[in-house]
């Protein structure tokens, strides 16, 4: 069974640019969540999507957005990049049950110069 | 005060030692308590999940939740070099997979 796949794995951008990250969940999983991981703040919840609808949202500015497609694949976008957006962005998928395990991908490492 | 506090570490122990990892939290709405393990350059993977208070054991790992003290622990018995990783506690009021609040993680090194 294939795991959560994230692309690209590494990318470098400059301040002011925008970036789009992609996530393919485990087959059959309809819930997709995104997290940001930095050395200073640790892992922080960005947003969660289920059936193409944003179900939960963390405390991030509006520059961070996401969407989910009908095949459950998800993308997140960060506009007007800032140096502080440099982080590992992790996507996770799960079955739609409160006790369902969250499976993480290996992440997309974004460096903003 | 952060919602979830975790000892920053790092922690280095000899092989075979018993390891105790701890987190405290302030949000009494948390009902789901998880421990994740993250190897270098990998995503976190779920180790243990506990709903509400109590203990749960899985092989060499035991998770404890004390909601009255807002304190959770992970014990690793007979630690192995392969246990060397970063351990993160995570909590949620709504589900084991929903809007998790993580501790900052502690890096454990098990010396052969």
mmCIF file of C-alpha atoms in Angstrom:
data_model
loop_
_atom_site.group_PDB
_atom_site.id
_atom_site.type_symbol
_atom_site.label_atom_id
_atom_site.label_comp_id
_atom_site.label_asym_id
_atom_site.label_seq_id
_atom_site.Cartn_x
_atom_site.Cartn_y
_atom_site.Cartn_z
ATOM 1 C CA UNK A 1 0.000 0.000 0.000
ATOM 2 C CA UNK A 2 1.551 3.280 -1.084
ATOM 3 C CA UNK A 3 2.039 5.908 1.586
ATOM 4 C CA UNK A 4 1.370 9.629 1.499
ATOM 5 C CA UNK A 5 3.310 11.187 -1.355
ATOM 6 C CA UNK A 6 4.431 14.798 -1.331
ATOM 7 C CA UNK A 7 5.986 16.778 -4.145
ATOM 8 C CA UNK A 8 8.343 18.466 -4.532
ATOM 9 C CA UNK A 9 10.574 17.178 -1.730
ATOM 10 C CA UNK A 10 12.857 20.207 -1.757
ATOM 11 C CA UNK A 11 12.484 23.681 -3.169
ATOM 12 C CA UNK A 12 14.098 27.076 -2.881
ATOM 13 C CA UNK A 13 12.202 30.315 -3.393
ATOM 14 C CA UNK A 14 12.888 33.989 -2.844
ATOM 15 C CA UNK A 15 10.937 36.435 -0.726
ATOM 16 C CA UNK A 16 7.755 37.637 -2.360
ATOM 17 C CA UNK A 17 7.304 34.589 -4.564
ATOM 18 C CA UNK A 18 4.565 32.044 -4.136
ATOM 19 C CA UNK A 19 4.748 28.282 -3.871
ATOM 20 C CA UNK A 20 2.391 25.350 -4.392
ATOM 21 C CA UNK A 21 2.935 22.019 -2.689
ATOM 22 C CA UNK A 22 1.162 18.821 -3.626
ATOM 23 C CA UNK A 23 0.006 15.823 -1.610
ATOM 24 C CA UNK A 24 -1.427 12.474 -2.670
ATOM 25 C CA UNK A 25 -3.054 10.687 0.269
ATOM 26 C CA UNK A 26 -3.182 6.979 0.916
ATOM 27 C CA UNK A 27 -5.759 5.320 -1.315
ATOM 28 C CA UNK A 28 -9.157 5.386 0.373
ATOM 29 C CA UNK A 29 -8.295 8.230 2.742
ATOM 30 C CA UNK A 30 -10.539 11.237 2.244
ATOM 31 C CA UNK A 31 -9.166 13.426 5.042
ATOM 32 C CA UNK A 32 -5.979 15.380 4.364
ATOM 33 C CA UNK A 33 -4.220 17.669 6.834
ATOM 34 C CA UNK A 34 -1.245 19.960 6.468
ATOM 35 C CA UNK A 35 1.314 20.832 9.140
ATOM 36 C CA UNK A 36 4.304 23.166 9.256
ATOM 37 C CA UNK A 37 7.423 22.045 11.128
ATOM 38 C CA UNK A 38 10.143 24.489 12.158
ATOM 39 C CA UNK A 39 12.920 24.216 14.749
ATOM 40 C CA UNK A 40 11.521 27.167 16.671
ATOM 41 C CA UNK A 41 7.798 26.388 16.726
ATOM 42 C CA UNK A 42 7.749 22.643 16.158
ATOM 43 C CA UNK A 43 4.826 21.053 14.343
ATOM 44 C CA UNK A 44 1.871 23.366 13.842
ATOM 45 C CA UNK A 45 -1.494 22.571 12.280
ATOM 46 C CA UNK A 46 -2.303 24.485 9.105
ATOM 47 C CA UNK A 47 -5.604 23.082 7.834
ATOM 48 C CA UNK A 48 -7.636 19.953 7.247
ATOM 49 C CA UNK A 49 -9.723 19.020 4.241
ATOM 50 C CA UNK A 50 -12.405 16.402 3.822
ATOM 51 C CA UNK A 51 -14.423 15.810 0.669
ATOM 52 C CA UNK A 52 -13.070 18.988 -0.937
ATOM 53 C CA UNK A 53 -14.145 21.145 2.038
ATOM 54 C CA UNK A 54 -11.915 22.799 4.598
ATOM 55 C CA UNK A 55 -12.990 21.302 7.897
ATOM 56 C CA UNK A 56 -10.508 22.886 10.298
ATOM 57 C CA UNK A 57 -8.019 25.718 10.114
ATOM 58 C CA UNK A 58 -5.037 26.616 12.271
ATOM 59 C CA UNK A 59 -3.755 30.055 13.236
ATOM 60 C CA UNK A 60 -1.874 30.993 10.121
ATOM 61 C CA UNK A 61 -2.267 34.152 8.010
ATOM 62 C CA UNK A 62 -4.369 34.192 4.870
ATOM 63 C CA UNK A 63 -1.229 33.828 2.748
ATOM 64 C CA UNK A 64 -1.516 30.135 3.511
ATOM 65 C CA UNK A 65 -4.293 28.417 1.610
ATOM 66 C CA UNK A 66 -5.171 24.987 0.441
ATOM 67 C CA UNK A 67 -7.630 22.957 -1.525
ATOM 68 C CA UNK A 68 -8.643 19.375 -2.076
ATOM 69 C CA UNK A 69 -9.714 17.763 -5.296
ATOM 70 C CA UNK A 70 -12.396 15.170 -5.921
ATOM 71 C CA UNK A 71 -9.769 12.389 -5.935
ATOM 72 C CA UNK A 72 -8.715 13.523 -2.408
ATOM 73 C CA UNK A 73 -5.383 14.866 -3.632
ATOM 74 C CA UNK A 74 -4.563 18.183 -1.980
ATOM 75 C CA UNK A 75 -2.460 21.242 -2.627
ATOM 76 C CA UNK A 76 -1.369 24.038 -0.382
ATOM 77 C CA UNK A 77 -0.242 27.439 -1.518
ATOM 78 C CA UNK A 78 1.799 30.091 0.221
ATOM 79 C CA UNK A 79 1.781 33.524 -1.374
ATOM 80 C CA UNK A 80 4.144 36.448 -0.831
ATOM 81 C CA UNK A 81 6.759 34.244 0.802
ATOM 82 C CA UNK A 82 8.620 35.482 3.863
ATOM 83 C CA UNK A 83 11.908 34.236 5.291
ATOM 84 C CA UNK A 84 9.989 32.787 8.238
ATOM 85 C CA UNK A 85 8.046 30.491 5.921
ATOM 86 C CA UNK A 86 11.146 28.336 5.548
ATOM 87 C CA UNK A 87 10.024 25.030 6.999
ATOM 88 C CA UNK A 88 9.186 21.415 6.413
ATOM 89 C CA UNK A 89 5.590 21.177 5.233
ATOM 90 C CA UNK A 90 4.016 17.867 6.102
ATOM 91 C CA UNK A 91 0.878 16.391 4.637
ATOM 92 C CA UNK A 92 -1.034 13.669 6.440
ATOM 93 C CA UNK A 93 -4.036 11.567 5.547
ATOM 94 C CA UNK A 94 -6.467 9.442 7.508
ATOM 95 C CA UNK A 95 -9.731 7.578 7.392
ATOM 96 C CA UNK A 96 -12.679 9.640 8.533
ATOM 97 C CA UNK A 97 -12.986 8.333 12.070
ATOM 98 C CA UNK A 98 -11.984 10.090 15.327
ATOM 99 C CA UNK A 99 -9.709 7.156 16.156
ATOM 100 C CA UNK A 100 -8.215 6.791 12.706
ATOM 101 C CA UNK A 101 -4.438 6.940 12.520
ATOM 102 C CA UNK A 102 -2.834 9.951 10.897
ATOM 103 C CA UNK A 103 -0.257 8.920 8.297
ATOM 104 C CA UNK A 104 2.360 11.518 7.400
ATOM 105 C CA UNK A 105 4.312 11.972 4.220
ATOM 106 C CA UNK A 106 8.021 12.761 4.236
ATOM 107 C CA UNK A 107 7.366 16.435 3.689
ATOM 108 C CA UNK A 108 8.324 19.234 1.335
ATOM 109 C CA UNK A 109 11.259 21.263 2.586
ATOM 110 C CA UNK A 110 10.902 24.896 1.585
ATOM 111 C CA UNK A 111 13.766 27.348 1.849
ATOM 112 C CA UNK A 112 13.011 31.030 1.358
ATOM 113 C CA UNK A 113 15.977 33.243 0.532
ATOM 114 C CA UNK B 1 2.192 29.519 28.137
ATOM 115 C CA UNK B 2 2.112 27.075 25.255
ATOM 116 C CA UNK B 3 -0.775 24.614 25.192
ATOM 117 C CA UNK B 4 1.604 21.643 25.194
ATOM 118 C CA UNK B 5 5.008 21.633 26.846
ATOM 119 C CA UNK B 6 7.579 18.933 26.300
ATOM 120 C CA UNK B 7 11.021 18.566 27.876
ATOM 121 C CA UNK B 8 13.421 19.926 25.224
ATOM 122 C CA UNK B 9 16.240 17.427 25.646
ATOM 123 C CA UNK B 10 18.277 16.080 23.974
ATOM 124 C CA UNK B 11 18.392 12.832 25.866
ATOM 125 C CA UNK B 12 21.157 10.235 25.645
ATOM 126 C CA UNK B 13 20.884 6.833 27.335
ATOM 127 C CA UNK B 14 22.764 3.525 27.168
ATOM 128 C CA UNK B 15 21.224 0.556 25.407
ATOM 129 C CA UNK B 16 18.854 -1.342 27.677
ATOM 130 C CA UNK B 17 17.879 1.686 29.750
ATOM 131 C CA UNK B 18 14.314 2.637 30.607
ATOM 132 C CA UNK B 19 13.389 5.945 29.031
ATOM 133 C CA UNK B 20 10.704 8.277 30.347
ATOM 134 C CA UNK B 21 9.356 11.038 28.129
ATOM 135 C CA UNK B 22 6.815 13.542 29.387
ATOM 136 C CA UNK B 23 4.466 16.291 28.294
ATOM 137 C CA UNK B 24 2.218 18.660 30.163
ATOM 138 C CA UNK B 25 -0.722 20.541 28.740
ATOM 139 C CA UNK B 26 -3.074 23.316 29.701
ATOM 140 C CA UNK B 27 -6.175 22.719 27.553
ATOM 141 C CA UNK B 28 -8.622 20.588 29.526
ATOM 142 C CA UNK B 29 -10.585 19.923 26.323
ATOM 143 C CA UNK B 30 -7.906 17.530 25.049
ATOM 144 C CA UNK B 31 -9.288 13.986 24.951
ATOM 145 C CA UNK B 32 -7.003 12.231 22.480
ATOM 146 C CA UNK B 33 -3.343 11.770 23.342
ATOM 147 C CA UNK B 34 -0.709 10.483 20.944
ATOM 148 C CA UNK B 35 2.992 9.821 20.789
ATOM 149 C CA UNK B 36 4.760 10.062 17.449
ATOM 150 C CA UNK B 37 8.273 9.043 16.493
ATOM 151 C CA UNK B 38 10.150 10.906 13.794
ATOM 152 C CA UNK B 39 13.361 9.678 12.263
ATOM 153 C CA UNK B 40 15.696 12.126 10.562
ATOM 154 C CA UNK B 41 14.389 13.282 7.162
ATOM 155 C CA UNK B 42 11.135 11.346 7.629
ATOM 156 C CA UNK B 43 7.586 12.248 8.571
ATOM 157 C CA UNK B 44 6.261 11.434 12.051
ATOM 158 C CA UNK B 45 4.764 7.987 12.599
ATOM 159 C CA UNK B 46 2.208 7.105 15.258
ATOM 160 C CA UNK B 47 3.581 5.069 18.157
ATOM 161 C CA UNK B 48 0.826 5.097 20.723
ATOM 162 C CA UNK B 49 -2.681 6.510 21.024
ATOM 163 C CA UNK B 50 -4.754 6.843 24.193
ATOM 164 C CA UNK B 51 -8.250 8.170 24.601
ATOM 165 C CA UNK B 52 -8.891 10.020 27.882
ATOM 166 C CA UNK B 53 -7.043 8.851 31.001
ATOM 167 C CA UNK B 54 -5.313 5.562 31.611
ATOM 168 C CA UNK B 55 -2.436 3.374 30.555
ATOM 169 C CA UNK B 56 -1.746 1.563 27.323
ATOM 170 C CA UNK B 57 1.017 -0.915 26.636
ATOM 171 C CA UNK B 58 2.405 -2.094 23.304
ATOM 172 C CA UNK B 59 5.499 -4.208 23.468
ATOM 173 C CA UNK B 60 8.321 -2.176 24.990
ATOM 174 C CA UNK B 61 6.235 1.004 24.976
ATOM 175 C CA UNK B 62 3.793 2.190 27.647
ATOM 176 C CA UNK B 63 1.750 5.374 27.409
ATOM 177 C CA UNK B 64 0.159 6.972 30.464
ATOM 178 C CA UNK B 65 -2.352 9.798 30.621
ATOM 179 C CA UNK B 66 -3.251 11.614 33.842
ATOM 180 C CA UNK B 67 -5.925 14.136 32.943
ATOM 181 C CA UNK B 68 -6.260 15.369 36.530
ATOM 182 C CA UNK B 69 -2.643 16.535 36.420
ATOM 183 C CA UNK B 70 -2.680 17.332 32.686
ATOM 184 C CA UNK B 71 0.366 15.129 32.251
ATOM 185 C CA UNK B 72 1.202 12.374 29.782
ATOM 186 C CA UNK B 73 4.165 10.036 29.638
ATOM 187 C CA UNK B 74 5.778 7.538 27.320
ATOM 188 C CA UNK B 75 7.999 4.821 28.752
ATOM 189 C CA UNK B 76 10.387 2.812 26.622
ATOM 190 C CA UNK B 77 11.747 -0.368 28.193
ATOM 191 C CA UNK B 78 14.945 -2.087 27.114
ATOM 192 C CA UNK B 79 15.802 0.792 24.800
ATOM 193 C CA UNK B 80 17.563 -0.071 21.544
ATOM 194 C CA UNK B 81 19.797 1.992 19.235
ATOM 195 C CA UNK B 82 16.954 1.776 16.695
ATOM 196 C CA UNK B 83 14.822 3.823 19.128
ATOM 197 C CA UNK B 84 17.092 6.812 18.455
ATOM 198 C CA UNK B 85 14.717 9.412 17.016
ATOM 199 C CA UNK B 86 12.702 12.485 17.915
ATOM 200 C CA UNK B 87 9.609 11.782 19.998
ATOM 201 C CA UNK B 88 6.645 14.122 19.833
ATOM 202 C CA UNK B 89 3.559 14.179 21.987
ATOM 203 C CA UNK B 90 0.340 15.330 20.348
ATOM 204 C CA UNK B 91 -3.158 16.048 21.587
ATOM 205 C CA UNK B 92 -6.577 16.904 20.256
ATOM 206 C CA UNK B 93 -10.052 17.573 21.619
ATOM 207 C CA UNK B 94 -11.804 16.062 18.620
ATOM 208 C CA UNK B 95 -9.915 13.076 17.302
ATOM 209 C CA UNK B 96 -6.644 11.187 17.004
ATOM 210 C CA UNK B 97 -6.231 12.609 13.518
ATOM 211 C CA UNK B 98 -7.816 16.047 13.765
ATOM 212 C CA UNK B 99 -6.207 19.410 14.441
ATOM 213 C CA UNK B 100 -3.405 17.998 16.570
ATOM 214 C CA UNK B 101 -1.414 20.206 18.919
ATOM 215 C CA UNK B 102 2.148 18.942 19.189
ATOM 216 C CA UNK B 103 4.891 19.316 21.756
ATOM 217 C CA UNK B 104 8.168 20.521 20.301
ATOM 218 C CA UNK B 105 9.707 17.070 20.507
ATOM 219 C CA UNK B 106 12.670 15.540 22.270
ATOM 220 C CA UNK B 107 15.583 13.892 20.491
ATOM 221 C CA UNK B 108 16.574 10.566 22.017
ATOM 222 C CA UNK B 109 19.891 8.878 21.381
ATOM 223 C CA UNK B 110 20.424 5.294 22.563
ATOM 224 C CA UNK B 111 24.111 4.442 22.802
ATOM 225 C CA UNK B 112 25.139 0.834 21.963
#
